[in-house]
mmCIF file of C-alpha atoms in Angstrom:
data_model
loop_
_atom_site.group_PDB
_atom_site.id
_atom_site.type_symbol
_atom_site.label_atom_id
_atom_site.label_comp_id
_atom_site.label_asym_id
_atom_site.label_seq_id
_atom_site.Cartn_x
_atom_site.Cartn_y
_atom_site.Cartn_z
ATOM 1 C CA MET A 1 130.572 79.191 65.454
ATOM 2 C CA THR A 2 127.342 80.390 67.035
ATOM 3 C CA THR A 3 129.195 83.196 68.769
ATOM 4 C CA VAL A 4 130.596 84.447 65.445
ATOM 5 C CA ILE A 5 127.143 84.447 63.839
ATOM 6 C CA LEU A 6 125.593 86.273 66.802
ATOM 7 C CA ALA A 7 128.415 88.836 66.796
ATOM 8 C CA ALA A 8 127.921 89.448 63.070
ATOM 9 C CA LEU A 9 124.156 89.872 63.517
ATOM 10 C CA ALA A 10 124.727 92.252 66.438
ATOM 11 C CA ALA A 11 127.128 94.323 64.321
ATOM 12 C CA VAL A 12 124.591 94.485 61.485
ATOM 13 C CA GLY A 13 121.854 95.488 63.947
ATOM 14 C CA LEU A 14 124.023 98.197 65.483
ATOM 15 C CA GLY A 15 124.860 99.486 62.002
ATOM 16 C CA ALA A 16 121.160 99.610 61.110
ATOM 17 C CA VAL A 17 120.322 101.560 64.277
ATOM 18 C CA LEU A 18 123.119 104.055 63.611
ATOM 19 C CA TRP A 19 121.938 104.434 60.000
ATOM 20 C CA LEU A 20 118.391 105.202 61.197
ATOM 21 C CA LEU A 21 119.671 107.740 63.728
ATOM 22 C CA LEU A 22 121.709 109.467 61.029
ATOM 23 C CA GLY A 23 118.641 109.592 58.800
ATOM 24 C CA ALA A 24 116.583 111.105 61.617
ATOM 25 C CA CYS A 25 119.218 113.812 62.086
ATOM 26 C CA LEU A 26 119.151 114.668 58.385
ATOM 27 C CA MET A 27 115.362 115.060 58.215
ATOM 28 C CA PRO A 28 114.328 118.620 57.417
ATOM 29 C CA VAL A 29 112.944 120.617 60.298
ATOM 30 C CA GLY A 30 109.778 122.611 59.935
ATOM 31 C CA ALA A 31 106.359 122.366 58.399
ATOM 32 C CA GLU A 32 104.607 123.446 55.246
ATOM 33 C CA ASP A 33 104.281 126.968 56.633
ATOM 34 C CA THR A 34 107.951 127.375 57.535
ATOM 35 C CA LEU A 35 109.709 125.539 54.694
ATOM 36 C CA ARG A 36 108.862 126.088 51.001
ATOM 37 C CA VAL A 37 110.220 124.474 47.840
ATOM 38 C CA CYS A 38 110.121 126.806 44.813
ATOM 39 C CA LEU A 39 109.913 125.399 41.287
ATOM 40 C CA LEU A 40 110.795 127.795 38.497
ATOM 41 C CA ALA A 41 108.513 127.094 35.552
ATOM 42 C CA SER A 42 109.235 128.497 32.103
ATOM 43 C CA ASP A 43 108.012 128.072 28.521
ATOM 44 C CA GLU A 44 105.552 125.153 28.459
ATOM 45 C CA GLY A 45 106.393 123.959 31.970
ATOM 46 C CA ALA A 46 107.208 120.440 30.798
ATOM 47 C CA GLU A 47 109.346 119.541 33.804
ATOM 48 C CA VAL A 48 106.889 120.783 36.446
ATOM 49 C CA GLU A 49 104.649 117.702 36.502
ATOM 50 C CA HIS A 50 107.576 115.316 36.881
ATOM 51 C CA THR A 51 109.071 117.377 39.707
ATOM 52 C CA LEU A 52 105.715 117.679 41.494
ATOM 53 C CA ARG A 53 105.252 113.919 41.290
ATOM 54 C CA GLY A 54 108.673 113.381 42.881
ATOM 55 C CA LEU A 55 108.000 115.926 45.624
ATOM 56 C CA LYS A 56 104.634 114.291 46.343
ATOM 57 C CA TRP A 57 106.401 110.955 46.769
ATOM 58 C CA LEU A 58 108.896 112.513 49.188
ATOM 59 C CA ARG A 59 106.093 114.151 51.166
ATOM 60 C CA THR A 60 104.068 110.937 51.299
ATOM 61 C CA ALA A 61 107.111 108.985 52.502
ATOM 62 C CA GLY A 62 107.661 111.561 55.250
ATOM 63 C CA LEU A 63 111.041 112.603 53.865
ATOM 64 C CA LEU A 64 109.992 116.157 53.068
ATOM 65 C CA ARG A 65 107.915 118.469 55.200
ATOM 66 C CA ALA A 66 107.559 121.501 52.991
ATOM 67 C CA GLY A 67 105.039 123.364 50.939
ATOM 68 C CA VAL A 68 105.513 123.715 47.194
ATOM 69 C CA ASP A 69 105.421 126.958 45.205
ATOM 70 C CA ILE A 70 105.469 127.071 41.419
ATOM 71 C CA VAL A 71 106.986 130.365 40.308
ATOM 72 C CA ASP A 72 106.178 131.722 36.855
ATOM 73 C CA ALA A 73 109.576 132.337 35.267
ATOM 74 C CA GLY A 74 108.346 132.928 31.734
ATOM 75 C CA LEU A 75 105.467 130.518 31.165
ATOM 76 C CA ASN A 76 103.543 130.845 27.936
ATOM 77 C CA GLY A 77 99.755 130.360 27.673
ATOM 78 C CA GLU A 78 99.976 126.588 27.320
ATOM 79 C CA GLY A 79 102.330 126.371 30.284
ATOM 80 C CA ARG A 80 100.026 128.421 32.502
ATOM 81 C CA ALA A 81 97.098 126.172 31.566
ATOM 82 C CA GLN A 82 99.129 123.093 32.460
ATOM 83 C CA VAL A 83 100.203 124.568 35.803
ATOM 84 C CA LYS A 84 96.587 125.441 36.673
ATOM 85 C CA GLN A 85 95.614 121.831 35.886
ATOM 86 C CA LEU A 86 98.432 120.586 38.128
ATOM 87 C CA LEU A 87 97.271 122.836 40.980
ATOM 88 C CA ARG A 88 93.988 120.906 41.008
ATOM 89 C CA GLN A 89 95.860 117.573 41.128
ATOM 90 C CA TYR A 90 98.309 118.619 43.864
ATOM 91 C CA PRO A 91 96.442 120.432 46.647
ATOM 92 C CA GLY A 92 98.557 122.640 48.871
ATOM 93 C CA THR A 93 100.680 123.774 45.925
ATOM 94 C CA ARG A 94 100.703 127.505 45.243
ATOM 95 C CA PHE A 95 101.238 129.316 41.940
ATOM 96 C CA ILE A 96 103.167 132.591 42.147
ATOM 97 C CA GLN A 97 103.054 134.845 39.117
ATOM 98 C CA THR A 98 105.880 137.308 38.774
ATOM 99 C CA GLU A 99 105.318 140.762 37.437
ATOM 100 C CA ARG A 100 106.616 141.301 33.966
ATOM 101 C CA GLU A 101 108.011 144.429 32.497
ATOM 102 C CA PRO A 102 106.118 145.658 29.444
ATOM 103 C CA ARG A 103 107.909 145.065 26.162
ATOM 104 C CA ASN A 104 108.656 148.076 23.993
#
């Protein structure tokens, strides 16, 4: 009976080690300078804060080694103000404003 229990524990341990090795292979390669995540922000930018919070969690856990760019894809005045507030809360995040064509 002891042999069966030890064999089961060894199988579980081997499975855990293989799972960790697979996770290590799937980790992104690079650093904040070489890998960037771009968030497209439009209108009031309501989803930006939630996404930044999730990305911060991934970065803190060591699951993501990337910089974050927020790209203006049609933000209004309120949205730009919110993004500028978020830039103070999340250092290392960049805001990229796109050039707009003048309206006729």
